[in-house]
Amino acid sequence: MRWVEEAKKAETRAARIARAVEALHEGKGAR
């Protein structure tokens, strides 16, 4: 069941990246 853990890690990483991108966009808009 290793592929399940890998998939979860990938999802978490993607969500983290998406959140970081949103934060960057918000930061630029706030200036």
GROMACS .gro file of C-alpha atoms in nm:
model
   31
    1MET     CA    1   0.000   0.000   0.000
    2ARG     CA    2   0.300   0.228  -0.042
    3TRP     CA    3   0.145   0.397  -0.347
    4VAL     CA    4  -0.139   0.521  -0.125
    5GLU     CA    5   0.110   0.696   0.105
    6GLU     CA    6   0.291   0.840  -0.197
    7ALA     CA    7  -0.037   0.973  -0.335
    8LYS     CA    8  -0.121   1.136  -0.001
    9LYS     CA    9   0.222   1.300   0.011
   10ALA     CA   10   0.176   1.429  -0.345
   11GLU     CA   11  -0.166   1.569  -0.259
   12THR     CA   12  -0.031   1.739   0.053
   13ARG     CA   13   0.259   1.885  -0.145
   14ALA     CA   14   0.026   2.012  -0.419
   15ALA     CA   15  -0.209   2.167  -0.163
   16ARG     CA   16   0.084   2.331   0.014
   17ILE     CA   17   0.214   2.475  -0.315
   18ALA     CA   18  -0.132   2.600  -0.411
   19ARG     CA   19  -0.165   2.771  -0.072
   20ALA     CA   20   0.180   2.930  -0.110
   21VAL     CA   21   0.089   3.059  -0.458
   22GLU     CA   22  -0.235   3.207  -0.324
   23ALA     CA   23  -0.043   3.375  -0.042
   24LEU     CA   24   0.201   3.524  -0.293
   25HIS     CA   25  -0.084   3.660  -0.507
   26GLU     CA   26  -0.255   3.807  -0.200
   27GLY     CA   27   0.072   3.965  -0.088
   28LYS     CA   28   0.123   4.129  -0.428
   29GLY     CA   29  -0.235   4.258  -0.433
   30ALA     CA   30  -0.201   4.403  -0.082
   31ARG     CA   31   0.091   4.627  -0.184
   0.00000   0.00000   0.00000
